Amino acid sequence: MPHGSRRSVLTVHRIAALRGLVFGLLALFVGWTAALPAAADTPGDFDFYVLSLSWSPTYCQDRGRSDRIQCGGPRPFAFVVHGLWPQYERGSPRNCDAGPRSGIPRRLVDSMLDVMPSPSLVRHQWRAHGSCSGLEPADYFDLTRQAHDAVRIPKQFVDLPDFVNVAPQAVEAAFIAANPGLKASGIAVSCDSRRLKEVRICMTKDLQFRACAEVDRKACRAKSVGMPPVR
């Protein structure tokens, strides 16, 4: 082989080896950065709220009477507050560092049981979502109650004596009709394979209705879902 050809072959091999080294280092760097812990979400740094209203009879069908207050107590529940969730335009913060986690006072938990009828739910909502609101627990739950009171439940869903099949779009339309200012782009119905589970309504930080494209995209797409009766 001519001397010039051997030199060309060696150059090609060196370039290939250099490329392999660069790609190897890049893969190592990507793997190392992926293994780093994610930066914590910052309390108060979010774009809007989602008020999630759970259809209690669906929840209780799944849980039986294990949830004593909501499903086994003397009071029947229809739509109840699942939570008031801080949201980004895409995604949402969770479990923010809100200082010492000694829990919230029992009297505060008890004060919410008429709209969030489960002590464990109240505590969980503070840890997972309220901690990201930038508010103290009492202020967060006061805002949660204000959000609940700002939404009028359509009269046909205040009490439901019999099982019904409904179109999710009809449920949305009923909420829109009952709540001036609420638009189709700011509400989403969620469901499992056969039953309505929740109605989610997007609100600004001062609890005005607003659009929320990502939440709306995740709405139930079934043509019809069941709503178990209020017991």
PDB file of C-alpha atoms in Angstrom:
ATOM      1  CA  MET A   1       0.000   0.000   0.000  1.00  0.00           C
ATOM      2  CA  PRO A   2       1.428   3.420  -0.874  1.00  0.00           C
ATOM      3  CA  HIS A   3       2.639   5.521   2.079  1.00  0.00           C
ATOM      4  CA  GLY A   4      -0.003   8.214   1.421  1.00  0.00           C
ATOM      5  CA  SER A   5      -2.811   5.651   1.449  1.00  0.00           C
ATOM      6  CA  ARG A   6      -1.672   4.211   4.802  1.00  0.00           C
ATOM      7  CA  ARG A   7      -1.624   7.718   6.254  1.00  0.00           C
ATOM      8  CA  SER A   8      -5.179   8.330   4.993  1.00  0.00           C
ATOM      9  CA  VAL A   9      -6.381   5.072   6.567  1.00  0.00           C
ATOM     10  CA  LEU A  10      -4.781   6.005   9.904  1.00  0.00           C
ATOM     11  CA  THR A  11      -6.428   9.433   9.777  1.00  0.00           C
ATOM     12  CA  VAL A  12      -9.846   7.866   9.166  1.00  0.00           C
ATOM     13  CA  HIS A  13      -9.344   5.494  12.111  1.00  0.00           C
ATOM     14  CA  ARG A  14      -8.281   8.376  14.374  1.00  0.00           C
ATOM     15  CA  ILE A  15     -11.358  10.414  13.420  1.00  0.00           C
ATOM     16  CA  ALA A  16     -13.629   7.413  14.056  1.00  0.00           C
ATOM     17  CA  ALA A  17     -11.979   6.813  17.440  1.00  0.00           C
ATOM     18  CA  LEU A  18     -12.339  10.484  18.353  1.00  0.00           C
ATOM     19  CA  ARG A  19     -16.026  10.441  17.401  1.00  0.00           C
ATOM     20  CA  GLY A  20     -16.557   7.320  19.510  1.00  0.00           C
ATOM     21  CA  LEU A  21     -14.889   9.010  22.472  1.00  0.00           C
ATOM     22  CA  VAL A  22     -17.031  12.151  22.079  1.00  0.00           C
ATOM     23  CA  PHE A  23     -20.276  10.158  21.840  1.00  0.00           C
ATOM     24  CA  GLY A  24     -19.275   8.021  24.798  1.00  0.00           C
ATOM     25  CA  LEU A  25     -18.573  11.087  26.938  1.00  0.00           C
ATOM     26  CA  LEU A  26     -21.863  12.650  25.821  1.00  0.00           C
ATOM     27  CA  ALA A  27     -23.828   9.518  26.776  1.00  0.00           C
ATOM     28  CA  LEU A  28     -22.044   9.446  30.140  1.00  0.00           C
ATOM     29  CA  PHE A  29     -22.946  13.107  30.753  1.00  0.00           C
ATOM     30  CA  VAL A  30     -26.595  12.587  29.798  1.00  0.00           C
ATOM     31  CA  GLY A  31     -26.853   9.575  32.091  1.00  0.00           C
ATOM     32  CA  TRP A  32     -25.224  11.482  34.945  1.00  0.00           C
ATOM     33  CA  THR A  33     -27.537  14.494  34.620  1.00  0.00           C
ATOM     34  CA  ALA A  34     -30.608  12.242  34.374  1.00  0.00           C
ATOM     35  CA  ALA A  35     -29.623  10.642  37.664  1.00  0.00           C
ATOM     36  CA  LEU A  36     -29.495  13.987  39.466  1.00  0.00           C
ATOM     37  CA  PRO A  37     -32.496  14.768  41.702  1.00  0.00           C
ATOM     38  CA  ALA A  38     -35.091  17.028  40.078  1.00  0.00           C
ATOM     39  CA  ALA A  39     -35.233  20.594  41.296  1.00  0.00           C
ATOM     40  CA  ALA A  40     -37.970  21.063  43.855  1.00  0.00           C
ATOM     41  CA  ASP A  41     -41.072  22.958  42.790  1.00  0.00           C
ATOM     42  CA  THR A  42     -41.297  26.396  44.369  1.00  0.00           C
ATOM     43  CA  PRO A  43     -44.336  27.209  46.533  1.00  0.00           C
ATOM     44  CA  GLY A  44     -46.418  29.958  44.938  1.00  0.00           C
ATOM     45  CA  ASP A  45     -44.789  29.586  41.511  1.00  0.00           C
ATOM     46  CA  PHE A  46     -47.639  28.363  39.285  1.00  0.00           C
ATOM     47  CA  ASP A  47     -50.094  29.706  36.714  1.00  0.00           C
ATOM     48  CA  PHE A  48     -53.622  28.782  37.809  1.00  0.00           C
ATOM     49  CA  TYR A  49     -55.759  26.419  39.874  1.00  0.00           C
ATOM     50  CA  VAL A  50     -57.856  23.405  39.004  1.00  0.00           C
ATOM     51  CA  LEU A  51     -60.840  22.799  41.274  1.00  0.00           C
ATOM     52  CA  SER A  52     -61.498  19.072  41.101  1.00  0.00           C
ATOM     53  CA  LEU A  53     -65.015  17.962  42.085  1.00  0.00           C
ATOM     54  CA  SER A  54     -65.323  14.224  42.646  1.00  0.00           C
ATOM     55  CA  TRP A  55     -68.575  12.339  42.079  1.00  0.00           C
ATOM     56  CA  SER A  56     -68.736  10.684  45.499  1.00  0.00           C
ATOM     57  CA  PRO A  57     -70.956   7.700  44.520  1.00  0.00           C
ATOM     58  CA  THR A  58     -68.353   6.522  41.994  1.00  0.00           C
ATOM     59  CA  TYR A  59     -65.598   6.813  44.583  1.00  0.00           C
ATOM     60  CA  CYS A  60     -67.669   4.931  47.157  1.00  0.00           C
ATOM     61  CA  GLN A  61     -68.456   2.122  44.726  1.00  0.00           C
ATOM     62  CA  ASP A  62     -64.711   1.557  44.457  1.00  0.00           C
ATOM     63  CA  ARG A  63     -63.942   1.951  48.151  1.00  0.00           C
ATOM     64  CA  GLY A  64     -67.019   0.328  49.638  1.00  0.00           C
ATOM     65  CA  ARG A  65     -67.506   1.636  53.164  1.00  0.00           C
ATOM     66  CA  SER A  66     -63.825   1.744  54.031  1.00  0.00           C
ATOM     67  CA  ASP A  67     -63.985   5.539  53.949  1.00  0.00           C
ATOM     68  CA  ARG A  68     -66.174   5.853  57.016  1.00  0.00           C
ATOM     69  CA  ILE A  69     -67.285   9.494  56.765  1.00  0.00           C
ATOM     70  CA  GLN A  70     -67.757   9.826  53.030  1.00  0.00           C
ATOM     71  CA  CYS A  71     -69.134   6.395  52.259  1.00  0.00           C
ATOM     72  CA  GLY A  72     -70.359   4.956  55.543  1.00  0.00           C
ATOM     73  CA  GLY A  73     -71.750   7.923  57.432  1.00  0.00           C
ATOM     74  CA  PRO A  74     -75.313   9.193  57.692  1.00  0.00           C
ATOM     75  CA  ARG A  75     -74.896  12.009  55.181  1.00  0.00           C
ATOM     76  CA  PRO A  76     -75.178  11.251  51.462  1.00  0.00           C
ATOM     77  CA  PHE A  77     -72.667  13.074  49.242  1.00  0.00           C
ATOM     78  CA  ALA A  78     -72.912  13.986  45.555  1.00  0.00           C
ATOM     79  CA  PHE A  79     -70.112  16.207  44.173  1.00  0.00           C
ATOM     80  CA  VAL A  80     -67.419  16.830  46.786  1.00  0.00           C
ATOM     81  CA  VAL A  81     -64.107  18.647  46.600  1.00  0.00           C
ATOM     82  CA  HIS A  82     -61.239  16.385  45.652  1.00  0.00           C
ATOM     83  CA  GLY A  83     -58.778  19.250  45.705  1.00  0.00           C
ATOM     84  CA  LEU A  84     -57.669  22.692  44.598  1.00  0.00           C
ATOM     85  CA  TRP A  85     -54.549  22.066  42.540  1.00  0.00           C
ATOM     86  CA  PRO A  86     -51.898  24.612  41.513  1.00  0.00           C
ATOM     87  CA  GLN A  87     -51.081  24.105  37.832  1.00  0.00           C
ATOM     88  CA  TYR A  88     -48.559  25.194  35.238  1.00  0.00           C
ATOM     89  CA  GLU A  89     -49.748  25.763  31.697  1.00  0.00           C
ATOM     90  CA  ARG A  90     -48.133  22.381  31.121  1.00  0.00           C
ATOM     91  CA  GLY A  91     -47.840  20.052  34.071  1.00  0.00           C
ATOM     92  CA  SER A  92     -48.214  20.810  37.739  1.00  0.00           C
ATOM     93  CA  PRO A  93     -46.102  21.190  40.884  1.00  0.00           C
ATOM     94  CA  ARG A  94     -46.436  18.623  43.645  1.00  0.00           C
ATOM     95  CA  ASN A  95     -45.125  18.029  47.140  1.00  0.00           C
ATOM     96  CA  CYS A  96     -43.380  21.378  47.436  1.00  0.00           C
ATOM     97  CA  ASP A  97     -41.039  22.211  50.267  1.00  0.00           C
ATOM     98  CA  ALA A  98     -43.358  24.198  52.505  1.00  0.00           C
ATOM     99  CA  GLY A  99     -41.284  24.064  55.682  1.00  0.00           C
ATOM    100  CA  PRO A 100     -41.830  21.700  58.638  1.00  0.00           C
ATOM    101  CA  ARG A 101     -44.277  18.866  57.912  1.00  0.00           C
ATOM    102  CA  SER A 102     -45.729  18.393  61.351  1.00  0.00           C
ATOM    103  CA  GLY A 103     -49.205  18.052  59.871  1.00  0.00           C
ATOM    104  CA  ILE A 104     -52.160  20.392  59.995  1.00  0.00           C
ATOM    105  CA  PRO A 105     -54.322  20.985  63.066  1.00  0.00           C
ATOM    106  CA  ARG A 106     -57.186  18.583  63.667  1.00  0.00           C
ATOM    107  CA  ARG A 107     -59.639  21.476  63.976  1.00  0.00           C
ATOM    108  CA  LEU A 108     -58.656  22.643  60.477  1.00  0.00           C
ATOM    109  CA  VAL A 109     -59.156  19.140  59.087  1.00  0.00           C
ATOM    110  CA  ASP A 110     -62.548  18.891  60.753  1.00  0.00           C
ATOM    111  CA  SER A 111     -63.613  22.279  59.403  1.00  0.00           C
ATOM    112  CA  MET A 112     -63.350  20.955  55.821  1.00  0.00           C
ATOM    113  CA  LEU A 113     -65.270  17.715  56.208  1.00  0.00           C
ATOM    114  CA  ASP A 114     -68.560  19.123  54.908  1.00  0.00           C
ATOM    115  CA  VAL A 115     -66.992  19.673  51.461  1.00  0.00           C
ATOM    116  CA  MET A 116     -64.019  17.261  51.625  1.00  0.00           C
ATOM    117  CA  PRO A 117     -65.497  14.404  53.684  1.00  0.00           C
ATOM    118  CA  SER A 118     -62.309  12.495  54.443  1.00  0.00           C
ATOM    119  CA  PRO A 119     -59.614  13.506  56.960  1.00  0.00           C
ATOM    120  CA  SER A 120     -56.973  11.572  55.036  1.00  0.00           C
ATOM    121  CA  LEU A 121     -57.969  13.386  51.833  1.00  0.00           C
ATOM    122  CA  VAL A 122     -57.665  16.795  53.515  1.00  0.00           C
ATOM    123  CA  ARG A 123     -54.188  15.969  54.808  1.00  0.00           C
ATOM    124  CA  HIS A 124     -53.082  14.490  51.488  1.00  0.00           C
ATOM    125  CA  GLN A 125     -54.298  17.514  49.541  1.00  0.00           C
ATOM    126  CA  TRP A 126     -52.242  19.822  51.711  1.00  0.00           C
ATOM    127  CA  ARG A 127     -49.071  17.749  51.311  1.00  0.00           C
ATOM    128  CA  ALA A 128     -49.380  17.148  47.582  1.00  0.00           C
ATOM    129  CA  HIS A 129     -50.993  20.386  46.381  1.00  0.00           C
ATOM    130  CA  GLY A 130     -51.563  22.953  49.097  1.00  0.00           C
ATOM    131  CA  SER A 131     -47.850  22.970  49.881  1.00  0.00           C
ATOM    132  CA  CYS A 132     -47.301  24.385  46.376  1.00  0.00           C
ATOM    133  CA  SER A 133     -49.822  27.221  46.739  1.00  0.00           C
ATOM    134  CA  GLY A 134     -47.524  29.538  48.672  1.00  0.00           C
ATOM    135  CA  LEU A 135     -50.251  29.857  51.329  1.00  0.00           C
ATOM    136  CA  GLU A 136     -50.443  28.789  54.939  1.00  0.00           C
ATOM    137  CA  PRO A 137     -52.698  25.744  55.487  1.00  0.00           C
ATOM    138  CA  ALA A 138     -55.594  27.764  56.926  1.00  0.00           C
ATOM    139  CA  ASP A 139     -55.463  30.193  54.000  1.00  0.00           C
ATOM    140  CA  TYR A 140     -55.204  27.404  51.448  1.00  0.00           C
ATOM    141  CA  PHE A 141     -58.259  25.604  52.777  1.00  0.00           C
ATOM    142  CA  ASP A 142     -60.165  28.876  53.074  1.00  0.00           C
ATOM    143  CA  LEU A 143     -59.404  29.451  49.384  1.00  0.00           C
ATOM    144  CA  THR A 144     -60.484  25.876  48.623  1.00  0.00           C
ATOM    145  CA  ARG A 145     -63.836  26.556  50.262  1.00  0.00           C
ATOM    146  CA  GLN A 146     -64.179  29.826  48.349  1.00  0.00           C
ATOM    147  CA  ALA A 147     -63.516  27.965  45.090  1.00  0.00           C
ATOM    148  CA  HIS A 148     -66.127  25.365  46.013  1.00  0.00           C
ATOM    149  CA  ASP A 149     -68.664  28.073  46.839  1.00  0.00           C
ATOM    150  CA  ALA A 150     -67.922  29.913  43.577  1.00  0.00           C
ATOM    151  CA  VAL A 151     -69.144  26.962  41.500  1.00  0.00           C
ATOM    152  CA  ARG A 152     -72.856  26.246  41.262  1.00  0.00           C
ATOM    153  CA  ILE A 153     -73.629  22.549  40.960  1.00  0.00           C
ATOM    154  CA  PRO A 154     -76.353  21.959  38.330  1.00  0.00           C
ATOM    155  CA  LYS A 155     -79.582  21.139  40.131  1.00  0.00           C
ATOM    156  CA  GLN A 156     -79.920  17.724  38.457  1.00  0.00           C
ATOM    157  CA  PHE A 157     -76.647  16.653  40.133  1.00  0.00           C
ATOM    158  CA  VAL A 158     -77.338  17.967  43.634  1.00  0.00           C
ATOM    159  CA  ASP A 159     -79.138  14.720  44.348  1.00  0.00           C
ATOM    160  CA  LEU A 160     -79.393  11.770  42.006  1.00  0.00           C
ATOM    161  CA  PRO A 161     -81.826   9.087  43.209  1.00  0.00           C
ATOM    162  CA  ASP A 162     -81.259   6.625  40.357  1.00  0.00           C
ATOM    163  CA  PHE A 163     -78.392   5.409  38.219  1.00  0.00           C
ATOM    164  CA  VAL A 164     -78.181   7.361  34.937  1.00  0.00           C
ATOM    165  CA  ASN A 165     -76.093   7.242  31.786  1.00  0.00           C
ATOM    166  CA  VAL A 166     -74.936  10.644  30.599  1.00  0.00           C
ATOM    167  CA  ALA A 167     -72.756  12.083  27.877  1.00  0.00           C
ATOM    168  CA  PRO A 168     -69.703  13.829  29.373  1.00  0.00           C
ATOM    169  CA  GLN A 169     -70.397  16.753  27.037  1.00  0.00           C
ATOM    170  CA  ALA A 170     -73.889  17.053  28.556  1.00  0.00           C
ATOM    171  CA  VAL A 171     -72.396  17.263  32.052  1.00  0.00           C
ATOM    172  CA  GLU A 172     -70.015  19.972  30.869  1.00  0.00           C
ATOM    173  CA  ALA A 173     -72.901  21.831  29.240  1.00  0.00           C
ATOM    174  CA  ALA A 174     -74.924  21.674  32.466  1.00  0.00           C
ATOM    175  CA  PHE A 175     -72.064  23.195  34.471  1.00  0.00           C
ATOM    176  CA  ILE A 176     -71.509  25.878  31.838  1.00  0.00           C
ATOM    177  CA  ALA A 177     -75.200  26.786  31.868  1.00  0.00           C
ATOM    178  CA  ALA A 178     -75.214  27.010  35.668  1.00  0.00           C
ATOM    179  CA  ASN A 179     -72.039  29.114  35.906  1.00  0.00           C
ATOM    180  CA  PRO A 180     -71.911  32.350  33.874  1.00  0.00           C
ATOM    181  CA  GLY A 181     -68.410  32.955  32.551  1.00  0.00           C
ATOM    182  CA  LEU A 182     -67.423  29.294  32.475  1.00  0.00           C
ATOM    183  CA  LYS A 183     -66.450  28.180  28.952  1.00  0.00           C
ATOM    184  CA  ALA A 184     -66.018  24.750  27.389  1.00  0.00           C
ATOM    185  CA  SER A 185     -62.255  25.361  27.234  1.00  0.00           C
ATOM    186  CA  GLY A 186     -62.116  25.693  31.022  1.00  0.00           C
ATOM    187  CA  ILE A 187     -63.840  22.510  32.177  1.00  0.00           C
ATOM    188  CA  ALA A 188     -63.141  18.815  31.747  1.00  0.00           C
ATOM    189  CA  VAL A 189     -65.003  15.678  32.822  1.00  0.00           C
ATOM    190  CA  SER A 190     -62.866  12.693  33.797  1.00  0.00           C
ATOM    191  CA  CYS A 191     -64.050   9.092  33.741  1.00  0.00           C
ATOM    192  CA  ASP A 192     -62.892   5.525  34.042  1.00  0.00           C
ATOM    193  CA  SER A 193     -63.920   2.939  31.463  1.00  0.00           C
ATOM    194  CA  ARG A 194     -67.608   3.242  32.319  1.00  0.00           C
ATOM    195  CA  ARG A 195     -68.359   5.823  35.031  1.00  0.00           C
ATOM    196  CA  LEU A 196     -68.033   9.552  35.577  1.00  0.00           C
ATOM    197  CA  LYS A 197     -65.371  10.288  38.186  1.00  0.00           C
ATOM    198  CA  GLU A 198     -64.716  14.031  38.374  1.00  0.00           C
ATOM    199  CA  VAL A 199     -65.442  17.469  36.972  1.00  0.00           C
ATOM    200  CA  ARG A 200     -62.371  19.701  36.799  1.00  0.00           C
ATOM    201  CA  ILE A 201     -62.767  23.456  36.516  1.00  0.00           C
ATOM    202  CA  CYS A 202     -59.894  25.846  35.812  1.00  0.00           C
ATOM    203  CA  MET A 203     -59.667  29.069  37.806  1.00  0.00           C
ATOM    204  CA  THR A 204     -57.268  31.985  38.090  1.00  0.00           C
ATOM    205  CA  LYS A 205     -55.467  32.663  41.349  1.00  0.00           C
ATOM    206  CA  ASP A 206     -58.341  34.975  42.289  1.00  0.00           C
ATOM    207  CA  LEU A 207     -60.861  32.248  41.382  1.00  0.00           C
ATOM    208  CA  GLN A 208     -62.170  33.536  38.074  1.00  0.00           C
ATOM    209  CA  PHE A 209     -62.971  30.977  35.386  1.00  0.00           C
ATOM    210  CA  ARG A 210     -60.304  30.610  32.714  1.00  0.00           C
ATOM    211  CA  ALA A 211     -59.275  28.368  29.829  1.00  0.00           C
ATOM    212  CA  CYS A 212     -56.767  25.535  30.315  1.00  0.00           C
ATOM    213  CA  ALA A 213     -55.790  23.728  27.137  1.00  0.00           C
ATOM    214  CA  GLU A 214     -53.878  20.838  28.706  1.00  0.00           C
ATOM    215  CA  VAL A 215     -56.622  20.002  31.215  1.00  0.00           C
ATOM    216  CA  ASP A 216     -59.260  20.219  28.496  1.00  0.00           C
ATOM    217  CA  ARG A 217     -57.286  17.845  26.232  1.00  0.00           C
ATOM    218  CA  LYS A 218     -57.342  15.172  28.940  1.00  0.00           C
ATOM    219  CA  ALA A 219     -61.138  15.161  29.225  1.00  0.00           C
ATOM    220  CA  CYS A 220     -63.150  11.938  29.007  1.00  0.00           C
ATOM    221  CA  ARG A 221     -63.790  10.985  25.356  1.00  0.00           C
ATOM    222  CA  ALA A 222     -66.471   8.365  25.986  1.00  0.00           C
ATOM    223  CA  LYS A 223     -69.842   8.915  24.351  1.00  0.00           C
ATOM    224  CA  SER A 224     -71.668   7.917  27.524  1.00  0.00           C
ATOM    225  CA  VAL A 225     -70.721   7.182  31.122  1.00  0.00           C
ATOM    226  CA  GLY A 226     -72.645   6.061  34.183  1.00  0.00           C
ATOM    227  CA  MET A 227     -73.367   8.115  37.280  1.00  0.00           C
ATOM    228  CA  PRO A 228     -74.197   5.907  40.278  1.00  0.00           C
ATOM    229  CA  PRO A 229     -76.974   7.298  42.470  1.00  0.00           C
ATOM    230  CA  VAL A 230     -76.469   9.298  45.634  1.00  0.00           C
ATOM    231  CA  ARG A 231     -77.289   6.877  48.424  1.00  0.00           C
TER     232      ARG A 231
END
